[in-house]
RNA sequence: GCCCUUGUAGCUCAAUCGGAUAGAGCAACUGCCUUCUAAGCAGUAGGUUACAGGUUCGAUUCCUGUCGGGGGCGCCA
């Protein structure tokens, strides 16, 4: 890969008709080293067709010239060929050069997937940010899986990432939650009926069963129960809203918020989704951040008053219309608080150079006004980036169901119980964010046996099993006798430390050339894949797509399974066995790292 | 009505942001356990990339139009 880029100057011969300065500029802009889809086309490829229009030569002719020039230079550890029809220069790297690239991994000098050139970006990534009014559903699970994997990948690329969860605990929905808890409590004490949508319009209540559970929990503390009965004496069975500024309401609101938040956090922990920062909307109000942000907007002339409301001139900054910040009632809109939220993000001491969000596609209309607000605050709106993800459709009994606050809704918790943490995360992150996921519950349940995640994990477990068998006593299943290991762990480590590319080459590849071409190809494919892993991780980070890692892990697992069936690791020849053990070690490390980047466990045995 | 997004194998999805013969996994079919885990391997079959134009050496990808799916257009949060 690197060698091809360094070869740029040599390509000059091929494009002689063009002034030198021109083609160098062209190459810097357009040369792209890629990994061919088809392995027969070599390990790396460069397409030179785009030069056709400048050189007035047919693409294959250019490719041929370039390949011939490159072949004359022995420094590249590769042979170059060209495609007779398409304008491709293909490079096939020598096995020795591939093995050399693998050495740091085996010697423990670098982690699997680590790039030599690392980014130093500081990224603030907000995701999930569910309202604290109920359990997480499947859609939240998607953002959790995607966001956490992204954090792991970006960190692996060298970025420092702060994962943030914003708790929307100020608005109407928190009042509704307090209302709901209030009436569920009264219901359980036999003091009032829980309202029905028909009888009580508008209906500011959450009908979900989890509120019943919450009420039970609340009343289980004798002191709280007594206190609540006292409130009933005082206020009767009225909406909690009617005592909005008083202790009972505030108590219930805070209680339900904390309980729901604890519920959500517990599940996120179980899913190994990590957050570094929890931001409360109420804090923004309490700390005066909202006033501060509004004052800043006013001062820079980006607001005006009309019909008793304060407006943001967002249409001047790319939004389709202006937006209200302060209602004529004097209350802040959600946008006002969110403006403060972003003002705070951009003012953080970490001085983030990217402020990112993962939002559902239903929020896309919100992006322009947020960008406008950020620009109006004097921050660089280009550093604001939103990953829009399509939603999750739930399929039950072959019928699509909408995710919503239905009484019996399928929660993320239910799904995790059904298919497990690993399968849930793998499944939710396996597809690109811009495709809608059809989550078939029945399929997910049955797929838990035929799931690609187990295929990948199994490859890792097999690697571990081989290494275990090589260095630890095992029991023969037939005779029941204890079989002593062929090598000690120390011996294996020592061998790994002393290996050179030449040694590897003669032990890994040479015996296979004469014996079995299929095995040779299998080993070569694996080594190539291992070498390309760091680049794959960098790609996934660049295009913010963890699903690339999913694909990579599955491919590597597949290649390993083939290798496993094609040639025995613990073969008779001791040196050869050691070399293959070293290869297995590299595969194991790489698979473990791939799974780790996805937040999926890498089991030692299955 | 306007805006965003999407349409690829029977199903769920890829395709390295314009490149080579469009690839995987399920499901289907045929073989393979006396050997490091068969949660595996080897193979077969499956396509007019919704449709019609256009741009160029080259289009699943970009542009236009048509048809279908999803979403958004509050002084809600």
CSV table of N, CA and C in Angstrom, one decimal, chain A residues 211-363:
chain,number,residue,atom,x,y,z
A,211,UNK,N,-45.2,2.0,35.1
A,211,UNK,CA,-45.5,3.0,36.1
A,211,UNK,C,-46.2,2.4,37.3
A,212,UNK,N,-46.9,1.3,37.1
A,212,UNK,CA,-47.5,0.6,38.2
A,212,UNK,C,-46.4,0.0,39.1
A,213,UNK,N,-45.4,-0.5,38.4
A,213,UNK,CA,-44.2,-1.1,39.2
A,213,UNK,C,-43.6,0.0,40.0
A,214,UNK,N,-43.4,1.2,39.3
A,214,UNK,CA,-42.8,2.3,40.0
A,214,UNK,C,-43.6,2.8,41.2
A,215,UNK,N,-44.9,2.7,41.1
A,215,UNK,CA,-45.8,3.1,42.2
A,215,UNK,C,-45.6,2.1,43.3
A,216,UNK,N,-45.6,0.9,43.0
A,216,UNK,CA,-45.4,-0.1,44.1
A,216,UNK,C,-44.1,0.1,44.8
A,217,UNK,N,-43.1,0.4,44.0
A,217,UNK,CA,-41.8,0.7,44.6
A,217,UNK,C,-41.8,1.9,45.5
A,218,UNK,N,-42.5,2.9,45.0
A,218,UNK,CA,-42.6,4.1,45.8
A,218,UNK,C,-43.3,3.9,47.1
A,219,UNK,N,-44.4,3.2,47.0
A,219,UNK,CA,-45.2,3.0,48.2
A,219,UNK,C,-44.7,2.0,49.2
A,220,UNK,N,-43.7,1.2,48.7
A,220,UNK,CA,-43.1,0.2,49.6
A,220,UNK,C,-42.3,0.8,50.8
A,221,UNK,N,-42.0,2.1,50.6
A,221,UNK,CA,-41.3,2.8,51.7
A,221,UNK,C,-42.4,3.4,52.6
A,222,UNK,N,-42.6,3.0,53.8
A,222,UNK,CA,-43.7,3.4,54.7
A,222,UNK,C,-43.8,4.9,54.8
A,223,UNK,N,-42.7,5.5,54.9
A,223,UNK,CA,-42.7,7.0,55.1
A,223,UNK,C,-43.2,7.7,53.9
A,224,UNK,N,-42.8,7.2,52.7
A,224,UNK,CA,-43.3,7.8,51.5
A,224,UNK,C,-44.8,7.6,51.3
A,225,UNK,N,-45.2,6.4,51.7
A,225,UNK,CA,-46.6,6.0,51.6
A,225,UNK,C,-47.5,7.0,52.5
A,226,UNK,N,-47.0,7.2,53.7
A,226,UNK,CA,-47.8,8.0,54.6
A,226,UNK,C,-47.8,9.4,54.1
A,227,UNK,N,-46.7,9.9,53.6
A,227,UNK,CA,-46.6,11.3,53.1
A,227,UNK,C,-47.6,11.5,51.9
A,228,UNK,N,-47.6,10.5,51.1
A,228,UNK,CA,-48.5,10.6,49.9
A,228,UNK,C,-50.0,10.6,50.3
A,229,UNK,N,-50.3,9.8,51.3
A,229,UNK,CA,-51.7,9.8,51.8
A,229,UNK,C,-52.0,11.2,52.4
A,230,UNK,N,-51.1,11.8,53.0
A,230,UNK,CA,-51.3,13.1,53.5
A,230,UNK,C,-51.6,14.1,52.3
A,231,UNK,N,-50.8,14.0,51.2
A,231,UNK,CA,-51.1,14.8,50.1
A,231,UNK,C,-52.5,14.7,49.5
A,232,UNK,N,-52.9,13.4,49.6
A,232,UNK,CA,-54.3,13.1,49.1
A,232,UNK,C,-55.3,13.8,50.0
A,233,UNK,N,-55.1,13.8,51.3
A,233,UNK,CA,-56.0,14.5,52.2
A,233,UNK,C,-56.1,16.0,51.8
A,234,UNK,N,-54.9,16.5,51.5
A,234,UNK,CA,-54.9,18.0,51.2
A,234,UNK,C,-55.4,18.4,49.8
A,235,UNK,N,-55.1,17.5,48.8
A,235,UNK,CA,-55.4,18.0,47.4
A,235,UNK,C,-56.5,17.2,46.8
A,236,UNK,N,-56.7,15.9,47.3
A,236,UNK,CA,-57.7,15.1,46.6
A,236,UNK,C,-57.1,14.5,45.3
A,237,UNK,N,-58.0,13.8,44.5
A,237,UNK,CA,-57.5,13.1,43.4
A,237,UNK,C,-57.5,14.1,42.1
A,238,UNK,N,-56.7,15.1,42.3
A,238,UNK,CA,-56.6,16.0,41.1
A,238,UNK,C,-55.3,15.8,40.4
A,239,UNK,N,-55.2,16.4,39.3
A,239,UNK,CA,-53.9,16.2,38.5
A,239,UNK,C,-52.8,16.8,39.3
A,240,UNK,N,-51.7,16.1,39.2
A,240,UNK,CA,-50.5,16.6,39.9
A,240,UNK,C,-50.1,18.0,39.4
A,241,UNK,N,-50.5,18.3,38.2
A,241,UNK,CA,-50.1,19.6,37.6
A,241,UNK,C,-50.6,20.8,38.5
A,242,UNK,N,-51.8,20.5,39.1
A,242,UNK,CA,-52.4,21.6,39.9
A,242,UNK,C,-51.5,22.0,41.1
A,243,UNK,N,-50.6,21.2,41.5
A,243,UNK,CA,-49.7,21.6,42.5
A,243,UNK,C,-48.3,21.6,42.0
A,244,UNK,N,-48.1,22.1,40.8
A,244,UNK,CA,-46.9,22.0,40.1
A,244,UNK,C,-45.7,22.6,40.8
A,245,UNK,N,-45.9,23.7,41.5
A,245,UNK,CA,-44.7,24.3,42.1
A,245,UNK,C,-44.4,23.8,43.6
A,246,UNK,N,-45.3,22.8,44.0
A,246,UNK,CA,-45.2,22.5,45.4
A,246,UNK,C,-44.5,21.1,45.6
A,247,UNK,N,-44.2,20.9,46.9
A,247,UNK,CA,-43.4,19.7,47.2
A,247,UNK,C,-43.9,18.4,46.7
A,248,UNK,N,-45.2,18.0,46.8
A,248,UNK,CA,-45.6,16.7,46.3
A,248,UNK,C,-45.2,16.5,44.8
A,249,UNK,N,-45.6,17.4,44.0
A,249,UNK,CA,-45.3,17.3,42.6
A,249,UNK,C,-43.8,17.2,42.3
A,250,UNK,N,-43.0,18.1,42.9
A,250,UNK,CA,-41.6,18.1,42.7
A,250,UNK,C,-41.0,16.8,43.2
A,251,UNK,N,-41.5,16.3,44.3
A,251,UNK,CA,-41.0,15.0,44.9
A,251,UNK,C,-41.2,13.8,43.9
A,252,UNK,N,-42.5,13.8,43.4
A,252,UNK,CA,-42.8,12.7,42.5
A,252,UNK,C,-42.0,12.8,41.2
A,253,UNK,N,-41.9,14.0,40.7
A,253,UNK,CA,-41.2,14.2,39.5
A,253,UNK,C,-39.7,13.8,39.6
A,254,UNK,N,-39.1,14.2,40.6
A,254,UNK,CA,-37.7,13.8,40.8
A,254,UNK,C,-37.5,12.3,41.0
A,255,UNK,N,-38.5,11.8,41.8
A,255,UNK,CA,-38.4,10.4,42.1
A,255,UNK,C,-38.5,9.5,40.8
A,256,UNK,N,-39.5,9.9,40.0
A,256,UNK,CA,-39.7,9.1,38.8
A,256,UNK,C,-38.5,9.3,37.8
A,257,UNK,N,-38.0,10.5,37.7
A,257,UNK,CA,-36.9,10.7,36.9
A,257,UNK,C,-35.7,9.8,37.3
A,258,UNK,N,-35.4,9.9,38.6
A,258,UNK,CA,-34.2,9.1,39.0
A,258,UNK,C,-34.4,7.6,38.9
A,259,UNK,N,-35.6,7.2,39.1
A,259,UNK,CA,-35.9,5.8,38.9
A,259,UNK,C,-35.8,5.3,37.5
A,260,UNK,N,-36.3,6.1,36.6
A,260,UNK,CA,-36.3,5.8,35.2
A,260,UNK,C,-34.8,5.8,34.6
A,261,UNK,N,-34.1,6.8,35.1
A,261,UNK,CA,-32.7,7.0,34.7
A,261,UNK,C,-31.9,5.8,35.2
A,262,UNK,N,-32.2,5.4,36.4
A,262,UNK,CA,-31.5,4.2,37.0
A,262,UNK,C,-31.8,3.0,36.2
A,263,UNK,N,-33.0,2.9,35.8
A,263,UNK,CA,-33.4,1.7,35.0
A,263,UNK,C,-32.7,1.7,33.6
A,264,UNK,N,-32.6,2.9,33.0
A,264,UNK,CA,-32.0,3.0,31.7
A,264,UNK,C,-30.5,2.7,31.8
A,265,UNK,N,-29.9,3.3,32.9
A,265,UNK,CA,-28.4,3.1,33.1
A,265,UNK,C,-28.1,1.7,33.3
A,266,UNK,N,-28.9,1.0,34.1
A,266,UNK,CA,-28.7,-0.4,34.4
A,266,UNK,C,-28.6,-1.2,33.1
A,267,UNK,N,-29.5,-1.0,32.2
A,267,UNK,CA,-29.6,-1.7,31.0
A,267,UNK,C,-28.4,-1.4,30.1
A,268,UNK,N,-28.0,-0.1,30.1
A,268,UNK,CA,-26.9,0.3,29.3
A,268,UNK,C,-25.6,-0.3,29.8
A,269,UNK,N,-25.5,-0.4,31.1
A,269,UNK,CA,-24.3,-1.0,31.7
A,269,UNK,C,-24.3,-2.5,31.3
A,270,UNK,N,-25.5,-3.1,31.4
A,270,UNK,CA,-25.5,-4.6,31.0
A,270,UNK,C,-25.1,-4.8,29.5
A,271,UNK,N,-25.4,-3.8,28.7
A,271,UNK,CA,-25.0,-3.8,27.3
A,271,UNK,C,-23.6,-3.4,27.1
A,272,UNK,N,-22.9,-3.0,28.1
A,272,UNK,CA,-21.5,-2.5,28.0
A,272,UNK,C,-21.4,-1.2,27.2
A,273,UNK,N,-22.4,-0.4,27.3
A,273,UNK,CA,-22.4,0.9,26.7
A,273,UNK,C,-22.0,1.9,27.7
A,274,UNK,N,-20.9,2.6,27.4
A,274,UNK,CA,-20.3,3.5,28.4
A,274,UNK,C,-20.6,4.9,28.1
A,275,UNK,N,-21.0,5.7,29.2
A,275,UNK,CA,-21.1,7.1,29.0
A,275,UNK,C,-20.2,7.8,30.0
A,276,UNK,N,-19.5,8.9,29.5
A,276,UNK,CA,-18.6,9.6,30.3
A,276,UNK,C,-19.2,10.8,31.0
A,277,UNK,N,-20.4,11.3,30.4
A,277,UNK,CA,-20.9,12.5,30.8
A,277,UNK,C,-22.5,12.5,30.8
A,278,UNK,N,-23.1,12.9,31.9
A,278,UNK,CA,-24.5,12.9,32.0
A,278,UNK,C,-24.9,14.3,32.2
A,279,UNK,N,-25.7,14.9,31.3
A,279,UNK,CA,-26.1,16.3,31.4
A,279,UNK,C,-27.6,16.4,31.6
A,280,UNK,N,-28.0,17.1,32.6
A,280,UNK,CA,-29.4,17.3,32.9
A,280,UNK,C,-29.9,18.7,32.4
A,281,UNK,N,-31.0,18.6,31.7
A,281,UNK,CA,-31.6,19.8,31.2
A,281,UNK,C,-32.0,20.8,32.3
A,282,UNK,N,-32.4,20.2,33.4
A,282,UNK,CA,-32.8,21.1,34.6
A,282,UNK,C,-31.6,21.8,35.1
A,283,UNK,N,-30.4,21.2,35.0
A,283,UNK,CA,-29.2,21.9,35.4
A,283,UNK,C,-28.9,23.2,34.5
A,284,UNK,N,-29.2,23.0,33.2
A,284,UNK,CA,-29.0,24.2,32.3
A,284,UNK,C,-29.8,25.4,32.8
A,285,UNK,N,-31.1,25.1,33.2
A,285,UNK,CA,-32.0,26.1,33.7
A,285,UNK,C,-31.5,26.6,35.0
A,286,UNK,N,-31.2,25.7,35.9
A,286,UNK,CA,-30.8,26.1,37.3
A,286,UNK,C,-29.5,26.9,37.3
A,287,UNK,N,-28.6,26.6,36.4
A,287,UNK,CA,-27.3,27.3,36.4
A,287,UNK,C,-27.3,28.5,35.5
A,288,UNK,N,-28.5,28.9,35.0
A,288,UNK,CA,-28.6,30.1,34.2
A,288,UNK,C,-28.0,30.0,32.9
A,289,UNK,N,-27.7,28.8,32.4
A,289,UNK,CA,-27.1,28.7,31.1
A,289,UNK,C,-28.1,29.1,29.9
A,290,UNK,N,-29.4,28.9,30.2
A,290,UNK,CA,-30.3,29.3,29.1
A,290,UNK,C,-30.3,30.8,29.0
A,291,UNK,N,-30.4,31.5,30.1
A,291,UNK,CA,-30.4,33.0,30.0
A,291,UNK,C,-29.1,33.5,29.3
A,292,UNK,N,-28.0,32.8,29.7
A,292,UNK,CA,-26.7,33.2,29.2
A,292,UNK,C,-26.7,33.0,27.7
A,293,UNK,N,-27.2,31.9,27.2
A,293,UNK,CA,-27.2,31.6,25.7
A,293,UNK,C,-28.1,32.6,25.0
A,294,UNK,N,-29.2,32.9,25.6
A,294,UNK,CA,-30.2,33.8,25.0
A,294,UNK,C,-29.6,35.2,24.9
A,295,UNK,N,-28.9,35.6,26.0
A,295,UNK,CA,-28.3,36.9,26.1
A,295,UNK,C,-27.3,37.0,25.0
A,296,UNK,N,-26.5,36.0,24.8
A,296,UNK,CA,-25.5,36.0,23.7
A,296,UNK,C,-26.1,36.1,22.4
A,297,UNK,N,-27.2,35.4,22.1
A,297,UNK,CA,-27.9,35.5,20.8
A,297,UNK,C,-28.5,36.9,20.6
A,298,UNK,N,-29.0,37.5,21.7
A,298,UNK,CA,-29.6,38.9,21.6
A,298,UNK,C,-28.5,39.9,21.3
A,299,UNK,N,-27.4,39.7,22.0
A,299,UNK,CA,-26.3,40.6,21.9
A,299,UNK,C,-25.7,40.6,20.5
A,300,UNK,N,-25.7,39.5,19.8
A,300,UNK,CA,-25.2,39.4,18.5
A,300,UNK,C,-26.2,39.7,17.4
A,301,UNK,N,-27.4,40.1,17.9
A,301,UNK,CA,-28.4,40.6,16.9
A,301,UNK,C,-29.1,39.5,16.2
A,302,UNK,N,-29.1,38.3,16.7
A,302,UNK,CA,-29.8,37.2,16.0
A,302,UNK,C,-31.2,36.9,16.5
A,303,UNK,N,-31.7,37.8,17.3
A,303,UNK,CA,-33.1,37.6,17.7
A,303,UNK,C,-34.0,38.8,17.5
A,304,UNK,N,-35.3,38.6,17.6
A,304,UNK,CA,-36.2,39.7,17.5
A,304,UNK,C,-37.5,39.3,18.3
A,305,UNK,N,-38.3,40.3,18.7
A,305,UNK,CA,-39.5,40.0,19.3
A,305,UNK,C,-40.7,40.2,18.4
A,306,UNK,N,-41.6,39.4,18.5
A,306,UNK,CA,-42.8,39.5,17.7
A,306,UNK,C,-44.0,38.7,18.4
A,307,UNK,N,-45.1,39.4,18.4
A,307,UNK,CA,-46.3,38.8,19.0
A,307,UNK,C,-46.0,38.3,20.5
A,308,UNK,N,-45.1,39.1,21.1
A,308,UNK,CA,-44.8,38.7,22.5
A,308,UNK,C,-43.9,37.6,22.7
A,309,UNK,N,-43.4,37.0,21.6
A,309,UNK,CA,-42.4,35.9,21.7
A,309,UNK,C,-41.0,36.4,21.2
A,310,UNK,N,-40.0,35.7,21.7
A,310,UNK,CA,-38.6,35.9,21.2
A,310,UNK,C,-38.3,34.9,20.2
A,311,UNK,N,-37.9,35.4,19.0
A,311,UNK,CA,-37.6,34.6,17.9
A,311,UNK,C,-36.1,34.6,17.6
A,312,UNK,N,-35.6,33.4,17.1
A,312,UNK,CA,-34.3,33.3,16.5
A,312,UNK,C,-34.3,33.5,15.0
A,313,UNK,N,-33.4,34.3,14.5
A,313,UNK,CA,-33.4,34.6,13.1
A,313,UNK,C,-32.7,33.4,12.4
A,314,UNK,N,-33.2,32.2,12.5
A,314,UNK,CA,-32.5,31.1,12.0
A,314,UNK,C,-32.6,31.0,10.4
A,315,UNK,N,-33.6,31.7,9.9
A,315,UNK,CA,-33.8,31.7,8.4
A,315,UNK,C,-32.6,32.4,7.7
A,316,UNK,N,-32.0,33.3,8.5
A,316,UNK,CA,-30.8,34.0,7.9
A,316,UNK,C,-29.6,33.1,7.9
A,317,UNK,N,-29.7,31.9,8.6
A,317,UNK,CA,-28.5,31.1,8.7
A,317,UNK,C,-28.8,29.7,8.2
A,318,UNK,N,-29.7,29.6,7.2
A,318,UNK,CA,-29.8,28.3,6.5
A,318,UNK,C,-31.1,27.5,6.9
A,319,UNK,N,-31.8,27.9,7.9
A,319,UNK,CA,-33.0,27.2,8.2
A,319,UNK,C,-34.1,27.7,7.4
A,320,UNK,N,-35.2,27.0,7.2
A,320,UNK,CA,-36.3,27.4,6.4
A,320,UNK,C,-37.2,28.5,7.0
A,321,UNK,N,-37.2,28.5,8.3
A,321,UNK,CA,-38.0,29.6,8.9
A,321,UNK,C,-37.4,30.0,10.3
A,322,UNK,N,-37.9,31.1,10.8
A,322,UNK,CA,-37.4,31.5,12.1
A,322,UNK,C,-38.0,30.6,13.2
A,323,UNK,N,-37.4,30.6,14.4
A,323,UNK,CA,-37.9,29.7,15.4
A,323,UNK,C,-38.1,30.4,16.7
A,324,UNK,N,-39.1,30.0,17.5
A,324,UNK,CA,-39.4,30.6,18.7
A,324,UNK,C,-38.4,30.1,19.8
A,325,UNK,N,-37.9,31.1,20.6
A,325,UNK,CA,-37.0,30.7,21.7
A,325,UNK,C,-37.8,30.8,23.1
A,326,UNK,N,-38.5,32.0,23.2
A,326,UNK,CA,-39.3,32.2,24.4
A,326,UNK,C,-40.7,32.5,23.9
A,327,UNK,N,-41.6,31.6,24.5
A,327,UNK,CA,-43.0,31.8,24.1
A,327,UNK,C,-43.6,33.0,24.6
A,328,UNK,N,-44.8,33.4,24.1
A,328,UNK,CA,-45.4,34.6,24.6
A,328,UNK,C,-45.8,34.5,26.0
A,329,UNK,N,-45.9,33.2,26.5
A,329,UNK,CA,-46.3,33.0,27.9
A,329,UNK,C,-45.0,33.3,28.8
A,330,UNK,N,-43.9,33.4,28.2
A,330,UNK,CA,-42.7,33.7,28.9
A,330,UNK,C,-41.9,32.4,29.2
A,331,UNK,N,-42.5,31.2,28.8
A,331,UNK,CA,-41.7,30.0,29.0
A,331,UNK,C,-40.7,29.7,27.9
A,332,UNK,N,-39.7,29.1,28.2
A,332,UNK,CA,-38.7,28.7,27.2
A,332,UNK,C,-39.2,27.6,26.4
A,333,UNK,N,-38.8,27.6,25.1
A,333,UNK,CA,-39.1,26.4,24.3
A,333,UNK,C,-38.0,25.4,24.5
A,334,UNK,N,-38.3,24.2,23.9
A,334,UNK,CA,-37.3,23.1,24.0
A,334,UNK,C,-36.0,23.6,23.3
A,335,UNK,N,-36.2,24.3,22.2
A,335,UNK,CA,-35.0,24.8,21.5
A,335,UNK,C,-34.1,25.7,22.3
A,336,UNK,N,-34.7,26.5,23.1
A,336,UNK,CA,-33.9,27.4,23.9
A,336,UNK,C,-33.0,26.6,24.9
A,337,UNK,N,-33.5,25.6,25.5
A,337,UNK,CA,-32.7,24.8,26.3
A,337,UNK,C,-31.6,24.1,25.5
A,338,UNK,N,-32.0,23.6,24.4
A,338,UNK,CA,-31.0,22.9,23.5
A,338,UNK,C,-30.0,23.8,23.0
A,339,UNK,N,-30.3,25.1,22.8
A,339,UNK,CA,-29.3,26.0,22.4
A,339,UNK,C,-28.3,26.2,23.5
A,340,UNK,N,-28.8,26.3,24.7
A,340,UNK,CA,-27.9,26.4,25.9
A,340,UNK,C,-27.0,25.1,26.0
A,341,UNK,N,-27.7,24.0,25.7
A,341,UNK,CA,-27.0,22.7,25.8
A,341,UNK,C,-25.8,22.7,24.8
A,342,UNK,N,-26.0,23.2,23.6
A,342,UNK,CA,-24.9,23.2,22.6
A,342,UNK,C,-23.9,24.3,22.9
A,343,UNK,N,-24.4,25.4,23.4
A,343,UNK,CA,-23.4,26.5,23.8
A,343,UNK,C,-22.4,25.9,24.8
A,344,UNK,N,-23.0,25.1,25.8
A,344,UNK,CA,-22.1,24.5,26.8
A,344,UNK,C,-21.1,23.5,26.2
A,345,UNK,N,-21.6,22.7,25.3
A,345,UNK,CA,-20.8,21.8,24.6
A,345,UNK,C,-19.6,22.4,23.9
A,346,UNK,N,-19.9,23.5,23.2
A,346,UNK,CA,-18.8,24.2,22.5
A,346,UNK,C,-17.9,25.0,23.4
A,347,UNK,N,-18.3,25.3,24.6
A,347,UNK,CA,-17.5,26.0,25.5
A,347,UNK,C,-16.7,25.2,26.5
A,348,UNK,N,-16.9,23.8,26.3
A,348,UNK,CA,-16.2,22.9,27.3
A,348,UNK,C,-14.7,23.1,27.2
A,349,UNK,N,-14.0,22.9,28.4
A,349,UNK,CA,-12.6,23.0,28.4
A,349,UNK,C,-11.8,22.1,27.5
A,350,UNK,N,-12.5,21.0,27.2
A,350,UNK,CA,-11.8,20.0,26.3
A,350,UNK,C,-11.6,20.7,24.9
A,351,UNK,N,-12.3,21.7,24.6
A,351,UNK,CA,-12.2,22.4,23.3
A,351,UNK,C,-12.4,21.4,22.1
A,352,UNK,N,-13.5,20.7,22.1
A,352,UNK,CA,-13.8,19.7,21.1
A,352,UNK,C,-13.7,20.2,19.7
A,353,UNK,N,-13.1,19.4,18.8
A,353,UNK,CA,-13.1,19.9,17.5
A,353,UNK,C,-14.2,19.2,16.6
A,354,UNK,N,-15.0,18.3,17.3
A,354,UNK,CA,-16.2,17.8,16.7
A,354,UNK,C,-17.2,17.6,17.7
A,355,UNK,N,-18.4,18.1,17.5
A,355,UNK,CA,-19.5,17.9,18.4
A,355,UNK,C,-20.6,17.1,17.7
A,356,UNK,N,-20.7,15.9,18.1
A,356,UNK,CA,-21.5,15.0,17.3
A,356,UNK,C,-22.8,14.5,18.0
A,357,UNK,N,-23.7,14.1,17.2
A,357,UNK,CA,-25.0,13.5,17.7
A,357,UNK,C,-25.3,12.2,16.8
A,358,UNK,N,-26.0,11.3,17.4
A,358,UNK,CA,-26.7,10.3,16.7
A,358,UNK,C,-28.2,10.5,16.9
A,359,UNK,N,-28.9,10.8,15.8
A,359,UNK,CA,-30.3,11.1,15.9
A,359,UNK,C,-31.1,10.2,15.0
A,360,UNK,N,-32.3,9.9,15.4
A,360,UNK,CA,-33.2,9.2,14.5
A,360,UNK,C,-33.6,10.0,13.3
A,361,UNK,N,-33.9,9.4,12.2
A,361,UNK,CA,-34.2,10.1,11.0
A,361,UNK,C,-35.4,11.1,11.2
A,362,UNK,N,-36.2,10.8,12.2
A,362,UNK,CA,-37.4,11.7,12.4
A,362,UNK,C,-37.0,13.0,12.9
A,363,UNK,N,-35.7,13.2,13.3
A,363,UNK,CA,-35.2,14.5,13.8
A,363,UNK,C,-34.5,15.3,12.7
